[in-house]
Amino acid sequence: MSILKVCQGVAPLAESIALKDGGELILLRDSSVDQYRAVIAAVEAAGFSYDSDRKEGEVLFATYAKGSHVLLISYVPLDNATRVISEENTVIPPRESNPKQLCTPLMTQLKTPYLICDCGMSYLMRLCDGRFIVIDGGLGEYEETEYLLETMEKQNVLGGKPIIEAWFITHWHGDHYFVMCDMMERFGDRVEFRTLLVNTPLMYDFPNRVKAMMEAHPEIRLIVPHTGQRFVYADATLDVMYACEDHYPGEFRDSNDTSTIIRMELAGRRVLWLGDSSPLSSNIAADRFPKESLLCEFLQVGHHGYTGGSHRMYRAASPEYLLWPCPDYWYAMVKYWGSNHVLLSESPRCKGIFVAGHAETTFDMTKPVEAKDPWKFFADGETVYEQNFAGNRVLDLGWNFVTGGSHGYRAPKVVLNEGSATVTTAAENAYAVLQFIFRAQMDRMSSFTLNFSGKLTAGTEKFGLFYLYPLLKGYELSGEWRRNSFCEDDAMWFTPSSEDGSFAYCIKFDADTRSAVVYENGAEIATYKYRKEEGSALYFLLRNGEVTFDHIKLVKGV
């Protein structure tokens, strides 16, 4: 049956726009509430049965179905447009009721352990009946997949495999879906993954990696979520507030604006998921719906805080807590970029900020949030950080150990031994960069002493230390382009005096004398200029070679 012809019987100028997998958007411009109701009457006359309807502010939604042919009909007064989304071989969104109360509902923001990569987003929800919902997942470079899996297994109360009832992917950027693919490629036998929910424009094809995953796991059902649809899983209700076809027939200049925006209520607590939504998509949702529809307790900051979201969206959301999915060092740089200043200076209800790069955070959705400052102040002589490499995982070390992805810096290979860590460059002529202390802590120390010992493998081209802004060729704190933010002459380079390459260095960074004095085995060997800069941090550098660390210690004061 041609739904286009049904709609043209009401509005002869109705136009058809193709969607994914044979779906169709029928757009009736210059429409009205009466025409919306006439369309509903026409589809009923065509044999479609009423399923549900609801109102979001002045926006109207209705769902009709005939077997596996589902229609989502909407009227948006702001656009004076009626839209009919027609999909065959699909299902009505699940609307579960009377869930089993087996456990406490949880929401976990997983850590984004990147240095140079300005990306990553991973959230896990445990429902009251023990099943899970995942939002995106991350890039999958630094054991993120293992951490997500282990977090699910630790939180699993059902016994057997963790059940991922729904995995929402906001959009097709690798830092949002690679973990999902990696999970099923390597650990598909350890989880039960039931439904993938993703909506993407026709112009963006499914990534080949996702196609291969779906072919290998035909048990995973694909659902395309659309604005106005409501998904209810146990005690979680997810309402789609924006999907890519809301901008049709407009074109996307920024693929981030294809991100699906989702409003979730879990155990009565409201979370607004923006994905990488930028001003265009954020404003479409903010303009179409009343503020009370977007008002939330938790807000996931759009596009990691890199000019994502919009003034109107953030003012409407007026969040109490910010979920900021960006690496540690990026937050210090971008917190006032774009519309972020609205969140930080015009959010009267805001009580706390949780940056994914700082630490993993789990919220008990039945209890008030404990908004704690994740950093402490240190007294002179107090140890800020010490690492003897007793952990058995890279991320267990508790530092931003790795970098990679752009600008000539690549992730190293790391092997944890008994009481040491061996780091090997994974790409020729590219620096491996290791950051072992958060910049937020460095900002609270003007003078400090660094001790580190280990062994440098013979033939290593360069091994050194850099203290200043993040090693990004292309960004400055103001956000302006800068092509030469790092120069090799700015780094301290070390050549151990021992025959076997073993070393024990001590560096005293003194803000009063503006000097950094280097000692090897207790003897002074060099002096460098040092000036305390906000946002500076320490980075080990390794190029074409291998180094083994056995001890690192950072103490406040000299």
PDB file of N, CA and C in Angstrom, residues 101-143:
ATOM      1  N   GLN A 101      11.210  -5.997  40.739  1.00  0.00           N
ATOM      2  CA  GLN A 101      12.120  -5.159  41.523  1.00  0.00           C
ATOM      3  C   GLN A 101      13.188  -6.057  42.146  1.00  0.00           C
ATOM      4  N   LEU A 102      14.252  -6.303  41.390  1.00  0.00           N
ATOM      5  CA  LEU A 102      15.292  -7.226  41.845  1.00  0.00           C
ATOM      6  C   LEU A 102      16.528  -6.534  42.387  1.00  0.00           C
ATOM      7  N   CYS A 103      16.731  -5.266  42.014  1.00  0.00           N
ATOM      8  CA  CYS A 103      17.967  -4.592  42.419  1.00  0.00           C
ATOM      9  C   CYS A 103      17.787  -3.086  42.342  1.00  0.00           C
ATOM     10  N   THR A 104      18.798  -2.374  42.815  1.00  0.00           N
ATOM     11  CA  THR A 104      18.801  -0.926  42.769  1.00  0.00           C
ATOM     12  C   THR A 104      19.180  -0.452  41.370  1.00  0.00           C
ATOM     13  N   PRO A 105      18.401   0.421  40.756  1.00  0.00           N
ATOM     14  CA  PRO A 105      18.787   0.946  39.442  1.00  0.00           C
ATOM     15  C   PRO A 105      20.027   1.834  39.553  1.00  0.00           C
ATOM     16  N   LEU A 106      20.944   1.665  38.612  1.00  0.00           N
ATOM     17  CA  LEU A 106      22.210   2.393  38.625  1.00  0.00           C
ATOM     18  C   LEU A 106      22.440   3.062  37.275  1.00  0.00           C
ATOM     19  N   MET A 107      23.206   4.139  37.299  1.00  0.00           N
ATOM     20  CA  MET A 107      23.696   4.779  36.077  1.00  0.00           C
ATOM     21  C   MET A 107      25.199   4.989  36.237  1.00  0.00           C
ATOM     22  N   THR A 108      25.985   4.492  35.282  1.00  0.00           N
ATOM     23  CA  THR A 108      27.440   4.584  35.362  1.00  0.00           C
ATOM     24  C   THR A 108      27.983   5.369  34.177  1.00  0.00           C
ATOM     25  N   GLN A 109      28.749   6.397  34.470  1.00  0.00           N
ATOM     26  CA  GLN A 109      29.526   7.103  33.444  1.00  0.00           C
ATOM     27  C   GLN A 109      30.920   6.506  33.462  1.00  0.00           C
ATOM     28  N   LEU A 110      31.282   5.803  32.398  1.00  0.00           N
ATOM     29  CA  LEU A 110      32.588   5.158  32.355  1.00  0.00           C
ATOM     30  C   LEU A 110      33.656   6.160  31.952  1.00  0.00           C
ATOM     31  N   LYS A 111      34.873   5.845  32.288  1.00  0.00           N
ATOM     32  CA  LYS A 111      35.991   6.757  32.095  1.00  0.00           C
ATOM     33  C   LYS A 111      36.373   6.875  30.621  1.00  0.00           C
ATOM     34  N   THR A 112      36.742   8.086  30.203  1.00  0.00           N
ATOM     35  CA  THR A 112      37.327   8.304  28.876  1.00  0.00           C
ATOM     36  C   THR A 112      38.828   8.485  29.070  1.00  0.00           C
ATOM     37  N   PRO A 113      39.619   7.445  28.830  1.00  0.00           N
ATOM     38  CA  PRO A 113      41.043   7.449  29.209  1.00  0.00           C
ATOM     39  C   PRO A 113      41.958   7.947  28.097  1.00  0.00           C
ATOM     40  N   TYR A 114      41.567   9.042  27.420  1.00  0.00           N
ATOM     41  CA  TYR A 114      42.358   9.501  26.285  1.00  0.00           C
ATOM     42  C   TYR A 114      43.183  10.726  26.675  1.00  0.00           C
ATOM     43  N   LEU A 115      44.233  10.961  25.906  1.00  0.00           N
ATOM     44  CA  LEU A 115      45.016  12.177  26.072  1.00  0.00           C
ATOM     45  C   LEU A 115      44.867  13.053  24.843  1.00  0.00           C
ATOM     46  N   ILE A 116      45.386  12.621  23.712  1.00  0.00           N
ATOM     47  CA  ILE A 116      45.271  13.415  22.502  1.00  0.00           C
ATOM     48  C   ILE A 116      43.886  13.277  21.886  1.00  0.00           C
ATOM     49  N   CYS A 117      43.323  12.075  21.884  1.00  0.00           N
ATOM     50  CA  CYS A 117      41.991  11.891  21.298  1.00  0.00           C
ATOM     51  C   CYS A 117      40.968  12.700  22.097  1.00  0.00           C
ATOM     52  N   ASP A 118      40.227  13.540  21.406  1.00  0.00           N
ATOM     53  CA  ASP A 118      39.264  14.420  22.070  1.00  0.00           C
ATOM     54  C   ASP A 118      37.866  13.819  21.965  1.00  0.00           C
ATOM     55  N   CYS A 119      37.688  12.622  22.496  1.00  0.00           N
ATOM     56  CA  CYS A 119      36.447  11.924  22.172  1.00  0.00           C
ATOM     57  C   CYS A 119      36.106  10.906  23.258  1.00  0.00           C
ATOM     58  N   GLY A 120      35.161  10.024  22.918  1.00  0.00           N
ATOM     59  CA  GLY A 120      34.776   8.942  23.809  1.00  0.00           C
ATOM     60  C   GLY A 120      33.540   9.257  24.622  1.00  0.00           C
ATOM     61  N   MET A 121      32.622   8.286  24.691  1.00  0.00           N
ATOM     62  CA  MET A 121      31.400   8.460  25.472  1.00  0.00           C
ATOM     63  C   MET A 121      30.814   7.098  25.757  1.00  0.00           C
ATOM     64  N   SER A 122      30.613   6.778  27.036  1.00  0.00           N
ATOM     65  CA  SER A 122      30.133   5.451  27.407  1.00  0.00           C
ATOM     66  C   SER A 122      29.315   5.537  28.685  1.00  0.00           C
ATOM     67  N   TYR A 123      28.046   5.089  28.597  1.00  0.00           N
ATOM     68  CA  TYR A 123      27.153   5.110  29.755  1.00  0.00           C
ATOM     69  C   TYR A 123      26.416   3.777  29.867  1.00  0.00           C
ATOM     70  N   LEU A 124      26.288   3.316  31.094  1.00  0.00           N
ATOM     71  CA  LEU A 124      25.645   2.034  31.380  1.00  0.00           C
ATOM     72  C   LEU A 124      24.547   2.243  32.404  1.00  0.00           C
ATOM     73  N   MET A 125      23.337   1.770  32.098  1.00  0.00           N
ATOM     74  CA  MET A 125      22.213   1.813  33.019  1.00  0.00           C
ATOM     75  C   MET A 125      21.824   0.399  33.440  1.00  0.00           C
ATOM     76  N   ARG A 126      21.751   0.170  34.749  1.00  0.00           N
ATOM     77  CA  ARG A 126      21.195  -1.090  35.242  1.00  0.00           C
ATOM     78  C   ARG A 126      19.750  -0.842  35.663  1.00  0.00           C
ATOM     79  N   LEU A 127      18.833  -1.613  35.100  1.00  0.00           N
ATOM     80  CA  LEU A 127      17.429  -1.465  35.408  1.00  0.00           C
ATOM     81  C   LEU A 127      17.091  -2.200  36.698  1.00  0.00           C
ATOM     82  N   CYS A 128      15.889  -1.941  37.213  1.00  0.00           N
ATOM     83  CA  CYS A 128      15.510  -2.549  38.489  1.00  0.00           C
ATOM     84  C   CYS A 128      15.330  -4.053  38.388  1.00  0.00           C
ATOM     85  N   ASP A 129      15.188  -4.587  37.162  1.00  0.00           N
ATOM     86  CA  ASP A 129      15.054  -6.038  37.014  1.00  0.00           C
ATOM     87  C   ASP A 129      16.374  -6.699  36.618  1.00  0.00           C
ATOM     88  N   GLY A 130      17.467  -5.930  36.631  1.00  0.00           N
ATOM     89  CA  GLY A 130      18.792  -6.507  36.414  1.00  0.00           C
ATOM     90  C   GLY A 130      19.306  -6.438  34.994  1.00  0.00           C
ATOM     91  N   ARG A 131      18.454  -6.061  34.021  1.00  0.00           N
ATOM     92  CA  ARG A 131      18.928  -5.913  32.647  1.00  0.00           C
ATOM     93  C   ARG A 131      19.671  -4.585  32.496  1.00  0.00           C
ATOM     94  N   PHE A 132      20.313  -4.408  31.332  1.00  0.00           N
ATOM     95  CA  PHE A 132      21.117  -3.220  31.102  1.00  0.00           C
ATOM     96  C   PHE A 132      20.695  -2.487  29.838  1.00  0.00           C
ATOM     97  N   ILE A 133      20.899  -1.170  29.861  1.00  0.00           N
ATOM     98  CA  ILE A 133      20.832  -0.319  28.683  1.00  0.00           C
ATOM     99  C   ILE A 133      22.182   0.368  28.550  1.00  0.00           C
ATOM    100  N   VAL A 134      22.716   0.410  27.326  1.00  0.00           N
ATOM    101  CA  VAL A 134      23.993   1.079  27.070  1.00  0.00           C
ATOM    102  C   VAL A 134      23.746   2.242  26.124  1.00  0.00           C
ATOM    103  N   ILE A 135      24.383   3.380  26.419  1.00  0.00           N
ATOM    104  CA  ILE A 135      24.397   4.519  25.504  1.00  0.00           C
ATOM    105  C   ILE A 135      25.804   4.641  24.931  1.00  0.00           C
ATOM    106  N   ASP A 136      25.952   4.440  23.635  1.00  0.00           N
ATOM    107  CA  ASP A 136      27.235   4.509  22.912  1.00  0.00           C
ATOM    108  C   ASP A 136      28.229   3.496  23.459  1.00  0.00           C
ATOM    109  N   GLY A 137      29.386   3.869  23.973  1.00  0.00           N
ATOM    110  CA  GLY A 137      30.318   2.852  24.456  1.00  0.00           C
ATOM    111  C   GLY A 137      31.776   3.258  24.408  1.00  0.00           C
ATOM    112  N   GLY A 138      32.162   4.102  23.435  1.00  0.00           N
ATOM    113  CA  GLY A 138      33.551   4.545  23.419  1.00  0.00           C
ATOM    114  C   GLY A 138      34.323   4.042  22.217  1.00  0.00           C
ATOM    115  N   LEU A 139      35.605   4.400  22.218  1.00  0.00           N
ATOM    116  CA  LEU A 139      36.477   4.147  21.075  1.00  0.00           C
ATOM    117  C   LEU A 139      37.075   2.748  21.089  1.00  0.00           C
ATOM    118  N   GLY A 140      37.287   2.184  22.262  1.00  0.00           N
ATOM    119  CA  GLY A 140      37.774   0.811  22.360  1.00  0.00           C
ATOM    120  C   GLY A 140      39.271   0.648  22.220  1.00  0.00           C
ATOM    121  N   GLU A 141      40.048   1.708  22.436  1.00  0.00           N
ATOM    122  CA  GLU A 141      41.495   1.593  22.292  1.00  0.00           C
ATOM    123  C   GLU A 141      42.201   1.203  23.582  1.00  0.00           C
ATOM    124  N   TYR A 142      41.657   1.579  24.720  1.00  0.00           N
ATOM    125  CA  TYR A 142      42.401   1.456  25.972  1.00  0.00           C
ATOM    126  C   TYR A 142      41.644   0.620  27.001  1.00  0.00           C
ATOM    127  N   GLU A 143      41.307  -0.611  26.609  1.00  0.00           N
ATOM    128  CA  GLU A 143      40.626  -1.555  27.497  1.00  0.00           C
ATOM    129  C   GLU A 143      39.247  -1.070  27.926  1.00  0.00           C
TER     130      GLU A 143
END
